[in-house]
Amino acid sequence: MSWTSDSQKIVVGVSGASGAPYALRTIELLALQGVEVHVAVSDLGRRLLGEEAGCAPVSAESLAGAADPTRVVLHSGRDMGAIIASGSFKHDGMVIVPCSSNTLGALASGMTNTLLQRAAAVTLKEGRTLVLAHRESPLSRIDIGNMDRLAGAGAIIAPLSPGFYMQPNTIDDLVDFMAGRILDHLSVAHDLPIRWGS
Ligand SMILES: Cc1cc2nc3c(=O)[nH]c(=O)nc-3n(C[C@H](O)[C@H](O)[C@H](O)COP(=O)(O)O)c2cc1C
């Protein structure tokens, strides 16, 4: 499958918080919708993808699931020369899913030591959509302060806390709820049955 210049482009960061199935489903859904998906994974994110979702080795093929793997571009997590590290790469938004408290803190303090952090900082400075699907419980006051700072800078804080009003039967239903909401925030169409009253 080939990309066209009008394909939506979304950046997905995967950091080392619990919730690897959310990352894989989000990437799969984006690719199934014909989105050009650029992925950056932190070192701990790579470990969690393997331990929680059997995604090893991490590759475009293992990330794409049932979607066409040519839709997925996996960047080296330490390559600060990757295109997503530059504001000149025009994309339609970024999500970090799951987002660890460590990555949240790095972003709140403006640190860009990894490609994932740099791509997110660039997304913010360029005024593009940045969704942070954070996972930790309970939240420390530092986490809450970091969320406040990032929300003030324009990020969307979207904790991984699925609703139950669609009466889920399976874990996949819960994962789809959050993945669908993430696609909503990124303005990517989908037809998952997650709407209130549907
Ligand atoms: C099995 C495992 C589960 C973890 N789960 C979480 C979590 O849910 N939330 C979190 O903030 N950190 C979690 N951590 C800790 C982070 O991985 C750690 O803070 C790491 O430095 C994050 O690095 P990164 O932000 O560059 O991915 C977990 C670590 C391991 C090994």
mmCIF file of C-alpha atoms and ligand atoms in Angstrom:
data_model
loop_
_atom_site.group_PDB
_atom_site.id
_atom_site.type_symbol
_atom_site.label_atom_id
_atom_site.label_comp_id
_atom_site.label_asym_id
_atom_site.label_seq_id
_atom_site.Cartn_x
_atom_site.Cartn_y
_atom_site.Cartn_z
ATOM 1 C CA MET A 1 0.000 0.000 0.000
ATOM 2 C CA SER A 2 1.353 3.459 -0.805
ATOM 3 C CA TRP A 3 1.030 6.744 1.021
ATOM 4 C CA THR A 4 -0.394 9.827 -0.573
ATOM 5 C CA SER A 5 0.518 13.375 0.352
ATOM 6 C CA ASP A 6 -2.924 13.780 1.888
ATOM 7 C CA SER A 7 -2.612 10.715 4.163
ATOM 8 C CA GLN A 8 -3.016 11.639 7.813
ATOM 9 C CA LYS A 9 0.250 11.331 9.703
ATOM 10 C CA ILE A 10 0.244 10.539 13.412
ATOM 11 C CA VAL A 11 3.195 10.033 15.758
ATOM 12 C CA VAL A 12 2.818 7.402 18.491
ATOM 13 C CA GLY A 13 5.210 7.306 21.446
ATOM 14 C CA VAL A 14 5.298 4.226 23.672
ATOM 15 C CA SER A 15 6.881 4.716 27.089
ATOM 16 C CA GLY A 16 7.494 2.334 29.964
ATOM 17 C CA ALA A 17 4.161 2.367 31.788
ATOM 18 C CA SER A 18 1.819 -0.569 32.099
ATOM 19 C CA GLY A 19 -0.728 -0.815 29.290
ATOM 20 C CA ALA A 20 1.085 -2.135 26.215
ATOM 21 C CA PRO A 21 -2.178 -3.484 24.699
ATOM 22 C CA TYR A 22 -3.452 0.107 24.496
ATOM 23 C CA ALA A 23 -0.391 1.052 22.418
ATOM 24 C CA LEU A 24 -0.709 -1.881 20.042
ATOM 25 C CA ARG A 25 -4.436 -1.388 19.481
ATOM 26 C CA THR A 26 -4.000 2.350 18.894
ATOM 27 C CA ILE A 27 -1.284 1.738 16.300
ATOM 28 C CA GLU A 28 -3.344 -1.009 14.636
ATOM 29 C CA LEU A 29 -6.486 1.134 14.446
ATOM 30 C CA LEU A 30 -4.599 4.120 13.055
ATOM 31 C CA ALA A 31 -2.957 1.953 10.389
ATOM 32 C CA LEU A 32 -6.289 0.288 9.545
ATOM 33 C CA GLN A 33 -7.725 3.775 8.979
ATOM 34 C CA GLY A 34 -4.999 4.432 6.408
ATOM 35 C CA VAL A 35 -2.957 6.708 8.652
ATOM 36 C CA GLU A 36 0.819 6.921 8.217
ATOM 37 C CA VAL A 37 1.919 5.952 11.745
ATOM 38 C CA HIS A 38 5.347 7.008 13.022
ATOM 39 C CA VAL A 39 6.380 5.187 16.198
ATOM 40 C CA ALA A 40 9.061 5.952 18.803
ATOM 41 C CA VAL A 41 9.497 3.548 21.715
ATOM 42 C CA SER A 42 11.513 4.209 24.882
ATOM 43 C CA ASP A 43 13.787 1.497 26.283
ATOM 44 C CA LEU A 44 11.289 0.631 29.032
ATOM 45 C CA GLY A 45 8.445 0.865 26.517
ATOM 46 C CA ARG A 46 10.170 -1.827 24.487
ATOM 47 C CA ARG A 47 10.387 -4.031 27.580
ATOM 48 C CA LEU A 48 6.700 -3.515 28.437
ATOM 49 C CA LEU A 49 5.601 -4.277 24.858
ATOM 50 C CA GLY A 50 7.369 -7.619 25.158
ATOM 51 C CA GLU A 51 6.310 -8.512 28.704
ATOM 52 C CA GLU A 52 2.670 -7.398 28.538
ATOM 53 C CA ALA A 53 1.766 -8.001 24.918
ATOM 54 C CA GLY A 54 4.290 -10.506 23.550
ATOM 55 C CA CYS A 55 5.451 -7.898 21.066
ATOM 56 C CA ALA A 56 9.044 -8.976 20.494
ATOM 57 C CA PRO A 57 11.046 -8.136 18.621
ATOM 58 C CA VAL A 58 9.461 -4.731 18.248
ATOM 59 C CA SER A 59 9.105 -4.116 14.511
ATOM 60 C CA ALA A 60 6.661 -2.522 12.072
ATOM 61 C CA GLU A 61 5.181 -5.996 11.575
ATOM 62 C CA SER A 62 4.707 -6.776 15.276
ATOM 63 C CA LEU A 63 3.278 -3.287 15.944
ATOM 64 C CA ALA A 64 0.808 -3.258 13.050
ATOM 65 C CA GLY A 65 -1.281 -6.246 14.184
ATOM 66 C CA ALA A 66 -3.910 -6.950 11.539
ATOM 67 C CA ALA A 67 -3.063 -3.774 9.628
ATOM 68 C CA ASP A 68 -0.694 -3.328 6.711
ATOM 69 C CA PRO A 69 2.809 -3.018 8.282
ATOM 70 C CA THR A 70 3.901 -0.654 5.503
ATOM 71 C CA ARG A 71 1.662 1.925 7.217
ATOM 72 C CA VAL A 72 3.944 1.830 10.280
ATOM 73 C CA VAL A 73 7.368 3.492 10.454
ATOM 74 C CA LEU A 74 9.351 2.448 13.528
ATOM 75 C CA HIS A 75 12.070 4.972 14.365
ATOM 76 C CA SER A 76 15.100 4.189 16.474
ATOM 77 C CA GLY A 77 14.398 5.459 19.991
ATOM 78 C CA ARG A 78 17.787 7.188 20.235
ATOM 79 C CA ASP A 79 17.933 8.663 16.724
ATOM 80 C CA MET A 80 17.651 12.417 17.245
ATOM 81 C CA GLY A 81 18.068 12.758 13.486
ATOM 82 C CA ALA A 82 14.771 10.984 12.765
ATOM 83 C CA ILE A 83 12.244 13.093 10.842
ATOM 84 C CA ILE A 84 9.820 13.237 13.786
ATOM 85 C CA ALA A 85 12.499 15.105 15.802
ATOM 86 C CA SER A 86 12.046 18.135 13.554
ATOM 87 C CA GLY A 87 9.230 20.659 13.502
ATOM 88 C CA SER A 88 9.584 20.734 9.723
ATOM 89 C CA PHE A 89 7.959 17.274 9.593
ATOM 90 C CA LYS A 90 4.283 18.143 9.318
ATOM 91 C CA HIS A 91 2.010 15.705 11.069
ATOM 92 C CA ASP A 92 -1.523 15.653 12.436
ATOM 93 C CA GLY A 93 -0.805 14.984 16.086
ATOM 94 C CA MET A 94 0.992 12.757 18.535
ATOM 95 C CA VAL A 95 -0.075 10.459 21.335
ATOM 96 C CA ILE A 96 2.097 8.904 24.015
ATOM 97 C CA VAL A 97 0.394 5.676 25.026
ATOM 98 C CA PRO A 98 1.006 4.572 27.653
ATOM 99 C CA CYS A 99 2.696 7.639 29.114
ATOM 100 C CA SER A 100 4.839 7.004 32.193
ATOM 101 C CA SER A 101 5.264 9.486 35.026
ATOM 102 C CA ASN A 102 8.928 9.655 34.051
ATOM 103 C CA THR A 103 8.095 10.788 30.513
ATOM 104 C CA LEU A 104 5.430 13.151 31.888
ATOM 105 C CA GLY A 105 8.046 14.743 34.148
ATOM 106 C CA ALA A 106 10.614 15.012 31.363
ATOM 107 C CA LEU A 107 8.119 16.770 29.101
ATOM 108 C CA ALA A 108 6.961 19.118 31.876
ATOM 109 C CA SER A 109 10.536 20.202 32.453
ATOM 110 C CA GLY A 110 11.380 20.564 28.772
ATOM 111 C CA MET A 111 13.861 17.679 28.665
ATOM 112 C CA THR A 112 14.406 15.909 25.356
ATOM 113 C CA ASN A 113 16.861 13.102 26.000
ATOM 114 C CA THR A 114 15.159 10.524 23.768
ATOM 115 C CA LEU A 115 13.456 10.639 20.384
ATOM 116 C CA LEU A 116 10.070 10.114 22.039
ATOM 117 C CA GLN A 117 10.603 13.130 24.320
ATOM 118 C CA ARG A 118 11.997 15.288 21.519
ATOM 119 C CA ALA A 119 9.099 14.438 19.171
ATOM 120 C CA ALA A 120 6.604 15.355 21.911
ATOM 121 C CA ALA A 121 8.354 18.630 22.762
ATOM 122 C CA VAL A 122 8.383 19.545 19.073
ATOM 123 C CA THR A 123 4.686 18.710 18.782
ATOM 124 C CA LEU A 124 3.959 21.117 21.638
ATOM 125 C CA LYS A 125 6.153 23.938 20.341
ATOM 126 C CA GLU A 126 4.581 23.655 16.894
ATOM 127 C CA GLY A 127 1.117 23.956 18.428
ATOM 128 C CA ARG A 128 -0.017 20.518 17.265
ATOM 129 C CA THR A 129 -2.213 18.076 19.164
ATOM 130 C CA LEU A 130 -0.357 16.125 21.865
ATOM 131 C CA VAL A 131 -2.311 13.465 23.769
ATOM 132 C CA LEU A 132 -0.746 12.027 26.926
ATOM 133 C CA ALA A 133 -2.390 8.718 27.886
ATOM 134 C CA HIS A 134 -0.865 8.554 31.341
ATOM 135 C CA ARG A 135 -0.855 5.435 33.538
ATOM 136 C CA GLU A 136 -0.014 5.485 37.186
ATOM 137 C CA SER A 137 -2.028 5.209 40.368
ATOM 138 C CA PRO A 138 -2.178 6.903 42.743
ATOM 139 C CA LEU A 139 -0.913 10.202 41.373
ATOM 140 C CA SER A 140 1.719 12.068 43.345
ATOM 141 C CA ARG A 141 1.404 15.811 43.737
ATOM 142 C CA ILE A 142 4.387 16.031 41.374
ATOM 143 C CA ASP A 143 2.463 14.088 38.693
ATOM 144 C CA ILE A 144 -0.522 16.383 39.189
ATOM 145 C CA GLY A 145 1.681 19.466 38.906
ATOM 146 C CA ASN A 146 3.316 18.093 35.766
ATOM 147 C CA MET A 147 -0.099 17.423 34.240
ATOM 148 C CA ASP A 148 -1.207 20.955 35.091
ATOM 149 C CA ARG A 149 1.919 22.422 33.482
ATOM 150 C CA LEU A 150 1.541 20.343 30.323
ATOM 151 C CA ALA A 151 -2.190 21.032 30.043
ATOM 152 C CA GLY A 152 -1.317 24.721 30.291
ATOM 153 C CA ALA A 153 1.112 24.247 27.405
ATOM 154 C CA GLY A 154 -1.633 22.714 25.268
ATOM 155 C CA ALA A 155 -1.337 18.973 25.875
ATOM 156 C CA ILE A 156 -4.452 16.817 26.299
ATOM 157 C CA ILE A 157 -4.149 14.733 29.462
ATOM 158 C CA ALA A 158 -6.091 11.510 28.793
ATOM 159 C CA PRO A 159 -5.536 9.048 31.678
ATOM 160 C CA LEU A 160 -5.949 5.379 30.795
ATOM 161 C CA SER A 161 -9.201 4.927 32.689
ATOM 162 C CA PRO A 162 -11.845 3.294 30.482
ATOM 163 C CA GLY A 163 -15.538 3.866 31.079
ATOM 164 C CA PHE A 164 -17.974 1.066 31.784
ATOM 165 C CA TYR A 165 -21.151 2.618 30.406
ATOM 166 C CA MET A 166 -20.876 0.561 27.196
ATOM 167 C CA GLN A 167 -21.050 -2.580 29.369
ATOM 168 C CA PRO A 168 -17.744 -4.209 28.382
ATOM 169 C CA ASN A 169 -17.532 -7.999 28.230
ATOM 170 C CA THR A 170 -13.857 -8.411 27.539
ATOM 171 C CA ILE A 171 -10.513 -6.740 28.162
ATOM 172 C CA ASP A 172 -10.465 -5.993 24.438
ATOM 173 C CA ASP A 173 -13.630 -3.898 24.937
ATOM 174 C CA LEU A 174 -11.857 -1.843 27.619
ATOM 175 C CA VAL A 175 -8.783 -1.416 25.429
ATOM 176 C CA ASP A 176 -10.968 -0.366 22.489
ATOM 177 C CA PHE A 177 -12.706 2.238 24.641
ATOM 178 C CA MET A 178 -9.444 4.036 25.335
ATOM 179 C CA ALA A 179 -7.984 3.513 21.857
ATOM 180 C CA GLY A 180 -11.188 4.917 20.347
ATOM 181 C CA ARG A 181 -11.084 7.977 22.593
ATOM 182 C CA ILE A 182 -7.441 8.539 21.614
ATOM 183 C CA LEU A 183 -8.407 8.435 17.917
ATOM 184 C CA ASP A 184 -11.186 10.935 18.697
ATOM 185 C CA HIS A 185 -8.654 13.359 20.188
ATOM 186 C CA LEU A 186 -6.452 12.929 17.118
ATOM 187 C CA SER A 187 -9.440 13.552 14.799
ATOM 188 C CA VAL A 188 -9.071 10.124 13.180
ATOM 189 C CA ALA A 189 -12.376 8.530 12.171
ATOM 190 C CA HIS A 190 -13.402 5.134 13.540
ATOM 191 C CA ASP A 191 -16.589 3.192 14.129
ATOM 192 C CA LEU A 192 -15.874 1.539 17.481
ATOM 193 C CA PRO A 193 -19.062 1.250 19.583
ATOM 194 C CA ILE A 194 -17.877 3.525 22.392
ATOM 195 C CA ARG A 195 -20.386 6.368 22.167
ATOM 196 C CA TRP A 196 -22.607 7.183 25.087
ATOM 197 C CA GLY A 197 -26.115 6.048 24.176
ATOM 198 C CA SER A 198 -24.996 3.958 21.171
HETATM 199 C C1 LIG B 1 6.882 -3.828 34.674
HETATM 200 C C2 LIG B 1 6.939 -2.333 34.842
HETATM 201 C C3 LIG B 1 5.769 -1.623 34.928
HETATM 202 C C4 LIG B 1 5.802 -0.227 35.091
HETATM 203 N N1 LIG B 1 4.615 0.471 35.127
HETATM 204 C C5 LIG B 1 4.643 1.811 35.238
HETATM 205 C C6 LIG B 1 3.415 2.562 35.218
HETATM 206 O O1 LIG B 1 2.316 2.022 35.072
HETATM 207 N N2 LIG B 1 3.489 3.909 35.289
HETATM 208 C C7 LIG B 1 4.691 4.571 35.406
HETATM 209 O O2 LIG B 1 4.678 5.808 35.451
HETATM 210 N N3 LIG B 1 5.865 3.885 35.448
HETATM 211 C C8 LIG B 1 5.864 2.534 35.369
HETATM 212 N N4 LIG B 1 7.046 1.827 35.396
HETATM 213 C C9 LIG B 1 8.297 2.568 35.642
HETATM 214 C C10 LIG B 1 8.879 3.180 34.367
HETATM 215 O O3 LIG B 1 9.095 2.193 33.402
HETATM 216 C C11 LIG B 1 10.195 3.916 34.689
HETATM 217 O O4 LIG B 1 9.900 5.076 35.440
HETATM 218 C C12 LIG B 1 11.000 4.263 33.463
HETATM 219 O O5 LIG B 1 12.088 5.083 33.860
HETATM 220 C C13 LIG B 1 10.179 4.982 32.423
HETATM 221 O O6 LIG B 1 11.028 5.345 31.345
HETATM 222 P P1 LIG B 1 10.406 6.026 30.038
HETATM 223 O O7 LIG B 1 9.506 7.128 30.505
HETATM 224 O O8 LIG B 1 11.612 6.558 29.307
HETATM 225 O O9 LIG B 1 9.736 4.974 29.271
HETATM 226 C C14 LIG B 1 7.052 0.439 35.203
HETATM 227 C C15 LIG B 1 8.231 -0.302 35.101
HETATM 228 C C16 LIG B 1 8.185 -1.658 34.921
HETATM 229 C C17 LIG B 1 9.479 -2.418 34.803
#
